[in-house]
Structures are given as structure tokens and as C-alpha cells.
mmCIF file of C-alpha atoms and ligand atoms in Angstrom:
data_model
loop_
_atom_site.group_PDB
_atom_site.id
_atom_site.type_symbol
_atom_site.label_atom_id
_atom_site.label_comp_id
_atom_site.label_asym_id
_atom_site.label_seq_id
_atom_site.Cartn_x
_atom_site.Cartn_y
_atom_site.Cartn_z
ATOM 1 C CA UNK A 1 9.452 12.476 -20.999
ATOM 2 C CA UNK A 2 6.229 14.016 -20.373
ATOM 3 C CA UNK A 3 5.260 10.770 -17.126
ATOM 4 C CA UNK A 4 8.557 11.607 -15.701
ATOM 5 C CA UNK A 5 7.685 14.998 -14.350
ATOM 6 C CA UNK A 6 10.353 17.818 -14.011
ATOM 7 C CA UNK A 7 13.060 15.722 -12.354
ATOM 8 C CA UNK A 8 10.351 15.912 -9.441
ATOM 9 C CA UNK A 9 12.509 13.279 -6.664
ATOM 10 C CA UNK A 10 15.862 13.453 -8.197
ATOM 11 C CA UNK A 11 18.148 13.721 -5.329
ATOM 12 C CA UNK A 12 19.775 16.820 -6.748
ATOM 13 C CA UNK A 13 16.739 18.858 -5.755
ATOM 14 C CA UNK A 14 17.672 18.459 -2.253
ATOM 15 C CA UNK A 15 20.964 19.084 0.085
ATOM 16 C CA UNK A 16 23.858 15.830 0.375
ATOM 17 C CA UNK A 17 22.378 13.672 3.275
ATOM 18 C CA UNK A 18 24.781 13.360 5.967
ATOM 19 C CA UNK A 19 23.920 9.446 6.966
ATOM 20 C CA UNK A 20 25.761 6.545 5.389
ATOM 21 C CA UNK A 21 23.378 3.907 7.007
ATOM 22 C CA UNK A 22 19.933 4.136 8.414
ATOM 23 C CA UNK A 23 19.967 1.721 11.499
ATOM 24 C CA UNK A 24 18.154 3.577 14.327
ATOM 25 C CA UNK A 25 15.542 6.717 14.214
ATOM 26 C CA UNK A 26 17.839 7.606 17.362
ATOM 27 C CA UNK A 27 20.755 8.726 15.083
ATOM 28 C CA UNK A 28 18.963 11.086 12.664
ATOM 29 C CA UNK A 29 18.348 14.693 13.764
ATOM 30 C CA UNK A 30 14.817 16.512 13.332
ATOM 31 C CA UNK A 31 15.576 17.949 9.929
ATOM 32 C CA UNK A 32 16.960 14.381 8.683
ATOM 33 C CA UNK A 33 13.362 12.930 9.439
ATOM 34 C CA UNK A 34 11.671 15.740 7.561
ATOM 35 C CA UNK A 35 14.103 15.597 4.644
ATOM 36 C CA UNK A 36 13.555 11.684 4.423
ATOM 37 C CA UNK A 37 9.344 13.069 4.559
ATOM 38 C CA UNK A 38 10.112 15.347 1.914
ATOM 39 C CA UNK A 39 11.845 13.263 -0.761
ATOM 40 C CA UNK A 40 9.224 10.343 0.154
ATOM 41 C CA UNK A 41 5.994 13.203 -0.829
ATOM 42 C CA UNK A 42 7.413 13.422 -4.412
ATOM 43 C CA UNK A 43 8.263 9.307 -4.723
ATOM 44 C CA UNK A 44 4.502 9.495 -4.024
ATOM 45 C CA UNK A 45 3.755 11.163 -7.069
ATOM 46 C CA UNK A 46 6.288 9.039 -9.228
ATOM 47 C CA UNK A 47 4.569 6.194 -8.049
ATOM 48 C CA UNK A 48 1.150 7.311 -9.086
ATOM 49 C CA UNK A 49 2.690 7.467 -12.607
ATOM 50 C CA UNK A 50 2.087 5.322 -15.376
ATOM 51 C CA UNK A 51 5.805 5.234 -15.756
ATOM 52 C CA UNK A 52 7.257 4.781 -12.572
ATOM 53 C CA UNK A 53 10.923 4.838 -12.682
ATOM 54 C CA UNK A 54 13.628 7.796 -12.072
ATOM 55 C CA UNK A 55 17.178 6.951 -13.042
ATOM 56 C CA UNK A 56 18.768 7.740 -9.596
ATOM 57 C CA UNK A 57 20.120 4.576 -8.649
ATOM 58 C CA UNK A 58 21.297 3.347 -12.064
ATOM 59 C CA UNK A 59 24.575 1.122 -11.910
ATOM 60 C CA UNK A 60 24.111 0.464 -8.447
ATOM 61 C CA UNK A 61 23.672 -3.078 -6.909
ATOM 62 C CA UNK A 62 20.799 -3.704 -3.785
ATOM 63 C CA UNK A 63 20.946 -6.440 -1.988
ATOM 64 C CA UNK A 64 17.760 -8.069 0.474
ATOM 65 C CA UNK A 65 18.916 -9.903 2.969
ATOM 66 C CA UNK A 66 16.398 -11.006 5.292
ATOM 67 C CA UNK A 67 16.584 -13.761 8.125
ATOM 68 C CA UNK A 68 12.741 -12.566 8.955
ATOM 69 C CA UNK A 69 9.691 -13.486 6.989
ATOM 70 C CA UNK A 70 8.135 -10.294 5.437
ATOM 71 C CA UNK A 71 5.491 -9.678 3.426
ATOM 72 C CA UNK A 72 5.697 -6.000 2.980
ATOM 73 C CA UNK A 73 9.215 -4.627 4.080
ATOM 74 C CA UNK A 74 10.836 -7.032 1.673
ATOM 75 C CA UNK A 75 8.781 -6.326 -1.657
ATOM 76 C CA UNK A 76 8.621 -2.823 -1.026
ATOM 77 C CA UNK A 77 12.379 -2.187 -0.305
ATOM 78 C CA UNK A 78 12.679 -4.625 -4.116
ATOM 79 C CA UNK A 79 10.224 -2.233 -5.517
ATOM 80 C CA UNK A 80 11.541 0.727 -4.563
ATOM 81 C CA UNK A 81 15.060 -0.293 -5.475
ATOM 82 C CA UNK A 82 13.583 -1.169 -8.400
ATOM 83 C CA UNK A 83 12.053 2.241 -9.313
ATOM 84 C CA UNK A 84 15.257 3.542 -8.828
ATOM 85 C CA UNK A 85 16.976 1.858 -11.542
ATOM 86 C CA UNK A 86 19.138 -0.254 -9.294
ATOM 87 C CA UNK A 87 19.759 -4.179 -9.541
ATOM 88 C CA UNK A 88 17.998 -5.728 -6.883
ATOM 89 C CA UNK A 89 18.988 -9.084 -5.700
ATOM 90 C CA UNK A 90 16.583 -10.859 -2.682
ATOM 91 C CA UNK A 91 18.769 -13.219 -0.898
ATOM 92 C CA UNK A 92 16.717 -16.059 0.252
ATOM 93 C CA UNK A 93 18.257 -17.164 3.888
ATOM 94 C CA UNK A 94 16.774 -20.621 4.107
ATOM 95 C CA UNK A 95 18.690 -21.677 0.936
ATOM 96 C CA UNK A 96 21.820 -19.577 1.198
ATOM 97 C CA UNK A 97 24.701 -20.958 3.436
ATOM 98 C CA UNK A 98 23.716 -19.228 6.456
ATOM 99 C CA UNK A 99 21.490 -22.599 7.078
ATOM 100 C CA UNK A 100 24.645 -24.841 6.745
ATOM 101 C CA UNK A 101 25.864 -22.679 9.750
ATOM 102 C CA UNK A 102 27.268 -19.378 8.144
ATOM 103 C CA UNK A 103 27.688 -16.893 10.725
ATOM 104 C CA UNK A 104 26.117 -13.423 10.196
ATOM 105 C CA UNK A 105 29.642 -11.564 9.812
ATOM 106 C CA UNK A 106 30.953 -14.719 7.236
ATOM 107 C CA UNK A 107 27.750 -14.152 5.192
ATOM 108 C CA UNK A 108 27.963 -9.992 5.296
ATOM 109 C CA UNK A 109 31.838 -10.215 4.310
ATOM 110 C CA UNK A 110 30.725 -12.757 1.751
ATOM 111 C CA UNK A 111 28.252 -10.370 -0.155
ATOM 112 C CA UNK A 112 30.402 -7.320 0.721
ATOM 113 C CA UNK A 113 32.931 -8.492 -2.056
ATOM 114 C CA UNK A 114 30.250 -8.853 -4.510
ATOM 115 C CA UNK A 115 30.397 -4.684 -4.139
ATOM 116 C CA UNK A 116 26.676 -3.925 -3.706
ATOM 117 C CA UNK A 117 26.055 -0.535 -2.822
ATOM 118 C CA UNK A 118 23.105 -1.133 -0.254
ATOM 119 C CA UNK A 119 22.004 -3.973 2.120
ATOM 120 C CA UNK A 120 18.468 -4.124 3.171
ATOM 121 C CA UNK A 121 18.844 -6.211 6.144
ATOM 122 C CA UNK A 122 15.900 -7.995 8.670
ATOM 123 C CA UNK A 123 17.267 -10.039 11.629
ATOM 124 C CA UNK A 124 15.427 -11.787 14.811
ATOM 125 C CA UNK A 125 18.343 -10.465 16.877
ATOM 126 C CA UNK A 126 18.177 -6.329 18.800
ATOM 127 C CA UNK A 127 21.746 -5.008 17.323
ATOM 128 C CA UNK A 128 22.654 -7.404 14.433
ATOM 129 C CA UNK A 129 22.165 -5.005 11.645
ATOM 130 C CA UNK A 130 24.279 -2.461 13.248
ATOM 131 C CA UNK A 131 26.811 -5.514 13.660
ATOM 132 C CA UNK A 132 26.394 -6.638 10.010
ATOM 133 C CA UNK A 133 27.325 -2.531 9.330
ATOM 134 C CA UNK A 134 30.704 -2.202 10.835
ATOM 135 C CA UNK A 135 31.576 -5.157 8.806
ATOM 136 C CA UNK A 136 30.556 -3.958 5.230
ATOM 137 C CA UNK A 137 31.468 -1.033 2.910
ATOM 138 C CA UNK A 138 28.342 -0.141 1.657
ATOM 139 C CA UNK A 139 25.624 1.433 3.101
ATOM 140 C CA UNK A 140 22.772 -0.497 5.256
ATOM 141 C CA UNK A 141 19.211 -0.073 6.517
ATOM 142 C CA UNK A 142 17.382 -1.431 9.010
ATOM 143 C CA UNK A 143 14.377 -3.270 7.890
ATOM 144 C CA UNK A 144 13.526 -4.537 11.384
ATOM 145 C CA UNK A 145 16.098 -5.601 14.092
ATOM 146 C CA UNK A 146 14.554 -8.155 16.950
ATOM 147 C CA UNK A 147 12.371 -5.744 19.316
ATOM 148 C CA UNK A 148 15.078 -3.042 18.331
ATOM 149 C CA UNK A 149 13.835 -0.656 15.447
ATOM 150 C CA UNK A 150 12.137 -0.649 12.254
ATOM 151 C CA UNK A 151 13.143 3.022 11.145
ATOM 152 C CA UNK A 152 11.258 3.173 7.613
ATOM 153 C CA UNK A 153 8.147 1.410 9.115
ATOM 154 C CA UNK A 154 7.907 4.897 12.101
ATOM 155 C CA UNK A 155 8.593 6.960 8.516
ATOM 156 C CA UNK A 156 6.017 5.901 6.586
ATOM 157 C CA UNK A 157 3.740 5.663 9.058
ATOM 158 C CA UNK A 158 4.473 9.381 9.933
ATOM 159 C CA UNK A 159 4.324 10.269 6.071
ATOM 160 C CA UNK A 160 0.678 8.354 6.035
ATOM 161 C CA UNK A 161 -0.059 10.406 9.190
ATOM 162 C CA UNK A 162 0.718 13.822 7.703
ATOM 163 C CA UNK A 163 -1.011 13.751 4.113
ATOM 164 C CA UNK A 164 -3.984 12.540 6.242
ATOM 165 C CA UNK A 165 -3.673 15.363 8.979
ATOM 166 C CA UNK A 166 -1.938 18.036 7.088
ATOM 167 C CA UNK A 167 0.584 18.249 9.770
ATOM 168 C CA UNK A 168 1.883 16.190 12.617
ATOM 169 C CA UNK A 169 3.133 18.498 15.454
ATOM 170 C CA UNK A 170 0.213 19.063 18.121
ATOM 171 C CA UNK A 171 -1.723 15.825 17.279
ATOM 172 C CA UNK A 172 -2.187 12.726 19.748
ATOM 173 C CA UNK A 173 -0.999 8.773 18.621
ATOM 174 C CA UNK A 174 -2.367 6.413 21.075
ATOM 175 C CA UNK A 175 -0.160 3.492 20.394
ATOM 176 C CA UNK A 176 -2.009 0.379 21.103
ATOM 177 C CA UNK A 177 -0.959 -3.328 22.003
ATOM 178 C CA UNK A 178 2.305 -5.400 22.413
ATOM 179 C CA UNK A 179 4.216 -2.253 23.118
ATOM 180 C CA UNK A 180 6.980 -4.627 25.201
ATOM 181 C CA UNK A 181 7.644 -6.479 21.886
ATOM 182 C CA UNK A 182 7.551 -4.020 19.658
ATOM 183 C CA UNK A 183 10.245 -2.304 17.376
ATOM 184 C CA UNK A 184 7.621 -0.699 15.508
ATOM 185 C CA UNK A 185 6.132 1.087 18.632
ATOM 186 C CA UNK A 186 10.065 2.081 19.532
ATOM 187 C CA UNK A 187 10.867 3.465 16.532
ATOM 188 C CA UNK A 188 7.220 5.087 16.582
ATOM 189 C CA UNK A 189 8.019 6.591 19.808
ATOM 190 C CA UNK A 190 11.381 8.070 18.322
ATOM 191 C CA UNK A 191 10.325 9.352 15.377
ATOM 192 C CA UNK A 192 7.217 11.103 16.271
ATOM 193 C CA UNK A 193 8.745 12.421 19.978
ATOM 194 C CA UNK A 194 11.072 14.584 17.421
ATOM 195 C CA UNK A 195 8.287 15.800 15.231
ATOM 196 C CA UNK A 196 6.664 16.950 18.693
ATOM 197 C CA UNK A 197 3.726 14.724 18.462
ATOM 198 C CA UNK A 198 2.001 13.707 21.666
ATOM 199 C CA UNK A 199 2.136 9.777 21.810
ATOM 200 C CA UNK A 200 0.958 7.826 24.006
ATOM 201 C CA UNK A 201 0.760 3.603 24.696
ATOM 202 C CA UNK A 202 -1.844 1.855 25.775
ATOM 203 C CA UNK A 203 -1.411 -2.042 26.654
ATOM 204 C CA UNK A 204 -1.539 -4.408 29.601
ATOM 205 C CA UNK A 205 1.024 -4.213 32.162
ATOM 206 C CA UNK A 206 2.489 -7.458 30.966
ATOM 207 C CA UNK A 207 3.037 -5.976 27.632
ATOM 208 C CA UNK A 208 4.791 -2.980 28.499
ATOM 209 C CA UNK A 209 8.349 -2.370 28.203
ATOM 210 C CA UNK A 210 10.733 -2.123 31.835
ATOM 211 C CA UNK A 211 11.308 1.786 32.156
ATOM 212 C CA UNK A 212 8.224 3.076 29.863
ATOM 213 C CA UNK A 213 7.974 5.768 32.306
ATOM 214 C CA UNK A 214 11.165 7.355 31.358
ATOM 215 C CA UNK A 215 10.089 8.155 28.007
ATOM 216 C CA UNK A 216 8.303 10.692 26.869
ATOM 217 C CA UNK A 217 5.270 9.001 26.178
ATOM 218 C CA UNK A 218 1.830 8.658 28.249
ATOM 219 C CA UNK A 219 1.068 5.102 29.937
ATOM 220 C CA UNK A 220 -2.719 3.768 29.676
ATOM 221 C CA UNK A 221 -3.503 0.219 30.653
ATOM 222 C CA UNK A 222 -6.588 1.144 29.842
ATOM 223 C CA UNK A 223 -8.062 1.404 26.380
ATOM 224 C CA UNK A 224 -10.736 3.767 26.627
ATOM 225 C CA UNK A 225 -8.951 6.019 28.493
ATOM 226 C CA UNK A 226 -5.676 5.910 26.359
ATOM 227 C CA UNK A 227 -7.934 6.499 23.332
ATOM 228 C CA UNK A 228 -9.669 9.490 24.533
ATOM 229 C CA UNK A 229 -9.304 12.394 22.386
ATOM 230 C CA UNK A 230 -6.117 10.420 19.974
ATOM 231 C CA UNK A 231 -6.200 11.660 16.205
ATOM 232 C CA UNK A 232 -4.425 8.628 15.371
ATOM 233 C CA UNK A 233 -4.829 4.810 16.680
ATOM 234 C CA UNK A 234 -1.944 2.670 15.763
ATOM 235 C CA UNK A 235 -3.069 -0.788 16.734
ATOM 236 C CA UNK A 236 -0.262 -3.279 16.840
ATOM 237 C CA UNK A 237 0.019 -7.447 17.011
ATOM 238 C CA UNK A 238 0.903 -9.445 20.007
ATOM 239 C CA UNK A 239 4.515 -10.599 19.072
ATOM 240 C CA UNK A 240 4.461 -14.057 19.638
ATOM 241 C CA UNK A 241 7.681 -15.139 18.257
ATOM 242 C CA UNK A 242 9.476 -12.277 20.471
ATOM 243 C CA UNK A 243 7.556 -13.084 23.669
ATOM 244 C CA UNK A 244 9.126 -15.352 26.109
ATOM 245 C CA UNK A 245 6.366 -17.404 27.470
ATOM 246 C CA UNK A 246 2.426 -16.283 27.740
ATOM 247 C CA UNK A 247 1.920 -12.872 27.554
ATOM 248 C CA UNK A 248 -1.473 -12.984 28.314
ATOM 249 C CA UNK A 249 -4.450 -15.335 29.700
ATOM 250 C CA UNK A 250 -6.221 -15.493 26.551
ATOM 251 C CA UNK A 251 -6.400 -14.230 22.998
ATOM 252 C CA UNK A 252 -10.282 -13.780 24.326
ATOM 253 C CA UNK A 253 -9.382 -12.048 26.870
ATOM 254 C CA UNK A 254 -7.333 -9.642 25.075
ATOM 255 C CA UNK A 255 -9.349 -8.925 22.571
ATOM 256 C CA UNK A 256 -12.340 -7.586 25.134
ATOM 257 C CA UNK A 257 -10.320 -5.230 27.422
ATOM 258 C CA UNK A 258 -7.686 -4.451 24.246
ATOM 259 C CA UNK A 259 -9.439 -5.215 20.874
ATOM 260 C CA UNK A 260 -9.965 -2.538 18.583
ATOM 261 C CA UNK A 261 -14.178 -2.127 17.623
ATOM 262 C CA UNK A 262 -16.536 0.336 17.057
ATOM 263 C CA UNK A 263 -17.508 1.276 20.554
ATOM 264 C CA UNK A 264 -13.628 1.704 21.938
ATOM 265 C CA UNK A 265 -12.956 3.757 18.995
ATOM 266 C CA UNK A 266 -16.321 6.210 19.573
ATOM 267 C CA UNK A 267 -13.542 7.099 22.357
ATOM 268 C CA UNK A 268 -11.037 9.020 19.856
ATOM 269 C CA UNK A 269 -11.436 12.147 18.023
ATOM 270 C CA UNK A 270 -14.514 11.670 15.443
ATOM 271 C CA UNK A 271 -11.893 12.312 12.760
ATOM 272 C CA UNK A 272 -9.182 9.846 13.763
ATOM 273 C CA UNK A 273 -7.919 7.267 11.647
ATOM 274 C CA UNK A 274 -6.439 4.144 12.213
ATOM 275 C CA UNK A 275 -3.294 2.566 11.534
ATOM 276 C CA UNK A 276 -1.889 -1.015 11.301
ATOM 277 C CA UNK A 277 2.130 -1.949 9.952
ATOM 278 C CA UNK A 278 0.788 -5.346 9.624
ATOM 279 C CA UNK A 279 0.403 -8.280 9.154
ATOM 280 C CA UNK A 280 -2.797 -7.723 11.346
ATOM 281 C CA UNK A 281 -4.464 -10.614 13.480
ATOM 282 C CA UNK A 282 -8.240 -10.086 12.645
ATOM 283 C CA UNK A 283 -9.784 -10.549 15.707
ATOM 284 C CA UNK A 284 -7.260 -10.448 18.346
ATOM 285 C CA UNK A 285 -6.465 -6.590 17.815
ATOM 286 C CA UNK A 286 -8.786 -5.543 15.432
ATOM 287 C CA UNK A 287 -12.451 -6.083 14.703
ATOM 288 C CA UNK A 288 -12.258 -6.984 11.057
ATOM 289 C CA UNK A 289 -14.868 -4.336 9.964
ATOM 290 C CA UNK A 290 -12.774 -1.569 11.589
ATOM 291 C CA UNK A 291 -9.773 -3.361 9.848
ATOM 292 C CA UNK A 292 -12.037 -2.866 6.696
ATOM 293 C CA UNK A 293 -13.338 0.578 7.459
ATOM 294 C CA UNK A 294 -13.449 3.921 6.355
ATOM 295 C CA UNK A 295 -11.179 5.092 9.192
ATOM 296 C CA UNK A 296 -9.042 2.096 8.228
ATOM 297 C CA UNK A 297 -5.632 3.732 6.271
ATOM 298 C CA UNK A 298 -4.076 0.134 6.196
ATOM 299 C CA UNK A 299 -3.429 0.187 2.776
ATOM 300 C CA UNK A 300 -2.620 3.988 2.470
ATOM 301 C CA UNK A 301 0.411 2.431 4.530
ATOM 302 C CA UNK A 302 1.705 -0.006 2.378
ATOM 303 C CA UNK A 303 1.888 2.486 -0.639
ATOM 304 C CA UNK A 304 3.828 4.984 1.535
ATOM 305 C CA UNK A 305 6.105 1.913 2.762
ATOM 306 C CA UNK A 306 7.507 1.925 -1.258
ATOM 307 C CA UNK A 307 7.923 5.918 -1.207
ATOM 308 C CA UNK A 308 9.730 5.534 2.280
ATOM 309 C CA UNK A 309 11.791 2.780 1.027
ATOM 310 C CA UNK A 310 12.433 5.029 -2.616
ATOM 311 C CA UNK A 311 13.120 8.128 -0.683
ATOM 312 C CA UNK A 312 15.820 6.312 2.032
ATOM 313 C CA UNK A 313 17.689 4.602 -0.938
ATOM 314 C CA UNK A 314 17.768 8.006 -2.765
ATOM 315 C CA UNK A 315 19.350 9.839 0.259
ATOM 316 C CA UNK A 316 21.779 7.300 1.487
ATOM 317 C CA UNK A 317 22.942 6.417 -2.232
ATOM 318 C CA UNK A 318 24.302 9.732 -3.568
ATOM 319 C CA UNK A 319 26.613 10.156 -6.766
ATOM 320 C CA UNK A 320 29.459 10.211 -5.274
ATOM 321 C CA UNK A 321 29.489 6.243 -4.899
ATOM 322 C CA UNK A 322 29.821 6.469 -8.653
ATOM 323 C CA UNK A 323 32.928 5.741 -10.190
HETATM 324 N N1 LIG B 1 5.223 -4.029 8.895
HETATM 325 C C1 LIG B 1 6.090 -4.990 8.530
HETATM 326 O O1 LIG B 1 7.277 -4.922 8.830
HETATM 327 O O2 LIG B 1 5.538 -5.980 7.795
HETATM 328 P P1 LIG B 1 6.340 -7.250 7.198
HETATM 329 O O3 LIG B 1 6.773 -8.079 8.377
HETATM 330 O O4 LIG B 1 5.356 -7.955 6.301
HETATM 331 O O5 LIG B 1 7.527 -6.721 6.447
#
């Protein structure tokens, strides 16, 4: 069909992928990350289609399970699935028996004998998913574990990063914010430490992680400084329902030494753009009109979330789960 391009994303166009679950940026190796980068850059193009489907995951069964709200993890992952031919099923946790006192393992054996072939799983808890994956027979992803990792959230953000750089080795991420309560900023760090990307975190002492200076990253408590010279400012929410206690004296306060406005962001590279996973405080991180800006590549995130998302099931789900 002449929408459907030449077979541009079928998964035959590149090598088997070697992972059966993606739970942690930790366990893929350098060429894994570009691979996933690669097969996301043509879901890009199917999704600029007016038909937007490929036949790759025909016959197979995807199942959302998330104990998390989401706005955008969860309806891009059903998207995606959804652009790849699969059945998508969104289990909704507040009216499933896991609030009559189901236990994680007794609700993952549970939908393990319906046979799905992927579960998209969000949990409050560091470690569950990888739990919930020693239990099952299909393959599962990570859509956000606790303060663990959110692996396609540091992959689409580095996909948004390189069709607006042209590359990503050599360039500087200041990552800004609740860095202590962050598995967006972990995964971050991961992901774009492999690629050879200078990062960098900026945040309050309070908000920084025990250990930061063992990774490979550069520690700023103070804004400007941390933003001098970045290409990229990823701005990030204080995570309130992670945080045990205050975090900090006021959301005032914050935003004046820690905010991101016009005149702390004359301190990065003329050229840099900004970045956000969302959902975004208004405000308390970010000065709406930078929010709203032409630096501002918010939404360029989103749509790269649901090439991400297309691209990971396409790897992990190869033929040879067919019967
Ligand atoms: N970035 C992110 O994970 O957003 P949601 O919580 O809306 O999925």
C-alpha cells in the first residue's frame, strides 16, 4: 500500500534483539540503546502517516497493567501496541482484585494464563516489575518502577534529543530538580552515560540522591552554574508522593533558587532546548511561558514516547513467539 512505505520498521530490517524484557537501561549494552533509537526513527515516520499501522505484532495479546496513575506512559504504550496490530487490554487496578487484597505475584500468575505476550507494567514499589518478571512467561517492560527506572521515558527523551541535535555524543544535559526521587533522572543518567553524553544534575542538597558522587555525572546545587554552557535542560517535578516528609521549605522558595525562567536559562547554550517527561507543575519548576516556548520540546516528547513504546514492543516481540 502506497501509506505503508517499503516495510520501513518491520523488524526484519534489523538483527534478532537479544533482550526478552526491558526492566533496567543497566542491562542493555551500547548498541542495544542505539538499535532501540534506530527502529524508534522509522516508527516516527509510520506515525506521521495517514495510515498508521504495520502488521508486526498481529496475533499477539498486550496487556497494561498499571498500579500508577499515568497520563502518557499508559496511552502511549496502548497506542503503540495498537499500531502494531496487537490486542491491547488496559487493566484498570482500582477495579481489578488487586484492591480486594490480590498480591502482585497472585495477580501476574493470574494474567500469565490468559497467555499475553507482553506486560506493560507501572508500580509505586523500586524492584516490583523485575519481581512480577520472574513470575511470568512473557515478556515485560518497565513503564516506571518506584524511584527505580523508567527505561523508555531516558529513550525517548534521548531520541527527542538527537533529531533535535543531530547527534548526542559530546553534548551537555543539565538535569534539573528532584534528582533524589527520580527514576526518570536514573534512567537518564544510564542511558545517556553510554551514549557518552556529558550529564550533569543540578538540585538542592536535600534532593539529591546518597552517593551522587560516584556516578559519572557533575553535581550543581546551583542553577546557574549547573546550566552554564548545557545544550539540553531537562527540568523535572518535585516527587511528592515518593518523598518522605518535606523536601523543601517552600514551593516559593524552590521555585526562586530552582525554577526554570528566562533569565536562568540565558545561562545555557543560546541553542539549547528544553525538556520535560511530565506531568509538569507550572510554576514550581517551570515558568509557564518557558513551558510554552519556542525552546520548549514538551510535546516533541510525547510523540517520540509512542515511537519508543512501537520500537521496544517490535524488538522484544519477535516471530518466533508465533506458533
Ligand atoms: N513521563 C511520565 O511517565 O508520564 P506519566 O506519569 O503521565 O506516564
Amino acid at each position: 500500500m502506497p501509506q505503508q512505505t517499503s516495510q520501513a520498521g518491520q523488524s526484519g530490517d534489523f538483527p534478532p534483539f537479544a533482550q526478552r524484557h526491558l526492566i533496567s537501561i543497566a542491562d542493555l549494552q551500547q548498541h542495544e540503546i542505539v538499535d532501540l533509537l534506530d527502529r524508534a526513527e522509522r516508527m516516527i515516520a509510520i506515525s506521521r502517516q495517514e495510515r498508521k499501522s504495520l502488521p508486526t505484532l498481529t496475533g499477539k495479546t498486550q496487556i497494561n497493567l498499571f498500579f500508577e496513575p499515568s497520563t502518557r506512559t499508559q496511552s502511549s504504550f496502548e497506542i503503540a501496541g495498537k499500531r502494531l496490530g496487537a490486542l491491547v487490554v488496559n487493566m484498570s487496578v482500582k477495579t481489578s482484585s488487586v484492591s480486594k487484597g490480590e498480591t502482585l505475584v497472585d495477580t501476574a500468575a493470574t494474567l500469565n494464563a490468559m497467555r499475553p505476550d507482553v506486560l506493560v507494567v507501572r508500580h509505586s514499589a523500586a524492584g516490583a516489575v523485575e519481581l512480577l518478571s520472574q513470575k511470568v512467561g512473557c515478556s515485560v517492560i518497565n513503564a516506571g518502577d518506584g524511584a527505580h527506572e523508567h527505561p523508555t521515558q531516558a529513550l525517548l527523551d534521548a531520541l527527542t534529543i538527537r533529531n533535535h541535535k543531530g547527534r548526542l555524543a559530546g553534548l551537555t544535559v543539565a538535569i534539573c530538580g528532584d534528582i533524589a526521587n527520580s527514576r526518570v533522572a536514573r534512567s537518564n543518567l544510564l542511558l545517556l552515560g553510554a551514549l557518552n553524553v556529558r550529564t550533569r544534575v543540578v538540585a538542592p542538597r536535600t534532593l539529591l540522591p546518597a552517593g551522587i558522587e560516584n556516578l559519572a555525572t557533575e553535581v550543581f546545587t546551583d542553577m546557574e552554574e549547573g546550566l552554564k554552557g548545557a545544550d539540553v535542560v531537562m527540568m523535572l517535578r518535585l516527587q511528592h508522593e515518593r518523598a518522605n516528609g518535606k523536601m523543601i521549605p517552600s514551593v516559593r522558595e524552590y521555585y526562586r533558587f530552582y525554577g526554570l525562567d528566562e533569565a536562568r536559562l540565558a545561562h545555557a547554550r543560546p541553542d539549547a532546548i528544553v525538556m520535560h517527561p511530565g506531568p509538569m507543575n507550572r510554576g514550581v519548576e517551570i515558568d509557564p511561558a518557558i513551558a510554552d516556548g519556542p525552546r520548549s520540546v514538551i510535546t516533541d516528547q510525547v510523540e517520540m514516547g509512542v515511537a519508543v513504546r512501537m520500537a521496544v514492543l517490535d524488538a522484544l516481540l519477535p516471530a518466533r513467539n508465533q506458533p
